[in-house]
Structures are given as structure tokens and as C-alpha cells.
Amino acid sequence: MNNPFNPLFDVPLAPDFKAILAHEIRNPLATIDLSLELILEECNDDGLKVYIDIIQLGQD
């Protein structure tokens, strides 16, 4: 069976490839979300809070 993602080698992808990829994407997003929450707690500038809210909405 040919692997469309790796046509040079007939090596199947790991069955949990999608799960691994999803984890690698979500993991950094959790760190970003936590950092944004900490910044919001300390931020006194309403203008900056608007941008932080936009970033948080973009993560969903």
C-alpha cells in the first residue's frame, strides 16, 4: 500500500498520528492561554485588554 504522505518510502503512518499532532498543537496553546490570563490580572490598560481578549478569542 502506498503512503500518499511519504511516496518515497512505503512506511505507514502511526495509527495515532492525528492524536499526536492534535496534542502538539494544543500543548503550546495552553501555555499561551495561561500567560494571557496572568497578563490580564496585572494589566491596568483597557486598550491592551482589548487585544488580549482578541487573542484569547482566536484560540477557540
PDB file of C-alpha atoms in Angstrom:
ATOM      1  CA  MET A   1       0.000   0.000   0.000  1.00  0.00           C
ATOM      2  CA  ASN A   2       1.444   3.363  -0.992  1.00  0.00           C
ATOM      3  CA  ASN A   3       1.626   6.096   1.568  1.00  0.00           C
ATOM      4  CA  PRO A   4       0.438   9.380  -0.027  1.00  0.00           C
ATOM      5  CA  PHE A   5       2.304  11.381   2.617  1.00  0.00           C
ATOM      6  CA  ASN A   6       5.583   9.602   2.029  1.00  0.00           C
ATOM      7  CA  PRO A   7       5.721   8.376  -1.575  1.00  0.00           C
ATOM      8  CA  LEU A   8       9.460   7.578  -1.442  1.00  0.00           C
ATOM      9  CA  PHE A   9       9.098   5.043   1.344  1.00  0.00           C
ATOM     10  CA  ASP A  10       6.303   2.566   1.803  1.00  0.00           C
ATOM     11  CA  VAL A  11       6.058   3.199   5.536  1.00  0.00           C
ATOM     12  CA  PRO A  12       2.610   3.553   7.074  1.00  0.00           C
ATOM     13  CA  LEU A  13       1.922   6.461   9.374  1.00  0.00           C
ATOM     14  CA  ALA A  14       1.411   5.738  13.049  1.00  0.00           C
ATOM     15  CA  PRO A  15      -2.251   4.949  13.727  1.00  0.00           C
ATOM     16  CA  ASP A  16      -2.406   7.654  16.381  1.00  0.00           C
ATOM     17  CA  PHE A  17      -0.766  10.299  14.171  1.00  0.00           C
ATOM     18  CA  LYS A  18      -3.796  12.580  14.399  1.00  0.00           C
ATOM     19  CA  ALA A  19      -3.850  12.368  18.187  1.00  0.00           C
ATOM     20  CA  ILE A  20      -0.142  13.135  18.412  1.00  0.00           C
ATOM     21  CA  LEU A  21      -0.498  16.088  16.051  1.00  0.00           C
ATOM     22  CA  ALA A  22      -3.506  17.460  17.975  1.00  0.00           C
ATOM     23  CA  HIS A  23      -1.569  17.204  21.249  1.00  0.00           C
ATOM     24  CA  GLU A  24       1.421  19.045  19.802  1.00  0.00           C
ATOM     25  CA  ILE A  25      -0.850  21.858  18.631  1.00  0.00           C
ATOM     26  CA  ARG A  26      -2.912  22.151  21.840  1.00  0.00           C
ATOM     27  CA  ASN A  27       0.029  21.969  24.228  1.00  0.00           C
ATOM     28  CA  PRO A  28       1.569  25.364  23.286  1.00  0.00           C
ATOM     29  CA  LEU A  29      -1.897  26.949  23.155  1.00  0.00           C
ATOM     30  CA  ALA A  30      -2.466  26.047  26.803  1.00  0.00           C
ATOM     31  CA  THR A  31       0.737  27.868  27.754  1.00  0.00           C
ATOM     32  CA  ILE A  32      -0.281  30.911  25.737  1.00  0.00           C
ATOM     33  CA  ASP A  33      -3.735  30.930  27.356  1.00  0.00           C
ATOM     34  CA  LEU A  34      -2.262  30.745  30.861  1.00  0.00           C
ATOM     35  CA  SER A  35       0.179  33.559  30.062  1.00  0.00           C
ATOM     36  CA  LEU A  36      -2.650  35.737  28.761  1.00  0.00           C
ATOM     37  CA  GLU A  37      -4.649  35.161  31.946  1.00  0.00           C
ATOM     38  CA  LEU A  38      -1.667  36.215  34.055  1.00  0.00           C
ATOM     39  CA  ILE A  39      -1.160  39.336  31.936  1.00  0.00           C
ATOM     40  CA  LEU A  40      -4.848  40.233  32.241  1.00  0.00           C
ATOM     41  CA  GLU A  41      -4.617  40.036  36.028  1.00  0.00           C
ATOM     42  CA  GLU A  42      -1.754  42.542  36.088  1.00  0.00           C
ATOM     43  CA  CYS A  43      -2.828  44.762  33.194  1.00  0.00           C
ATOM     44  CA  ASN A  44      -4.385  48.121  34.046  1.00  0.00           C
ATOM     45  CA  ASP A  45      -4.607  49.406  30.470  1.00  0.00           C
ATOM     46  CA  ASP A  46      -8.066  48.827  28.987  1.00  0.00           C
ATOM     47  CA  GLY A  47      -6.662  49.345  25.489  1.00  0.00           C
ATOM     48  CA  LEU A  48      -4.299  46.396  25.936  1.00  0.00           C
ATOM     49  CA  LYS A  49      -7.033  44.245  27.465  1.00  0.00           C
ATOM     50  CA  VAL A  50      -8.975  44.529  24.208  1.00  0.00           C
ATOM     51  CA  TYR A  51      -6.059  42.998  22.291  1.00  0.00           C
ATOM     52  CA  ILE A  52      -5.620  40.231  24.850  1.00  0.00           C
ATOM     53  CA  ASP A  53      -9.325  39.404  24.536  1.00  0.00           C
ATOM     54  CA  ILE A  54      -8.927  39.194  20.754  1.00  0.00           C
ATOM     55  CA  ILE A  55      -6.014  36.776  21.136  1.00  0.00           C
ATOM     56  CA  GLN A  56      -7.998  34.612  23.534  1.00  0.00           C
ATOM     57  CA  LEU A  57     -10.996  34.502  21.205  1.00  0.00           C
ATOM     58  CA  GLY A  58      -8.729  33.426  18.345  1.00  0.00           C
ATOM     59  CA  GLN A  59      -7.607  30.355  20.281  1.00  0.00           C
ATOM     60  CA  ASP A  60     -11.092  28.817  20.484  1.00  0.00           C
TER      61      ASP A  60
END
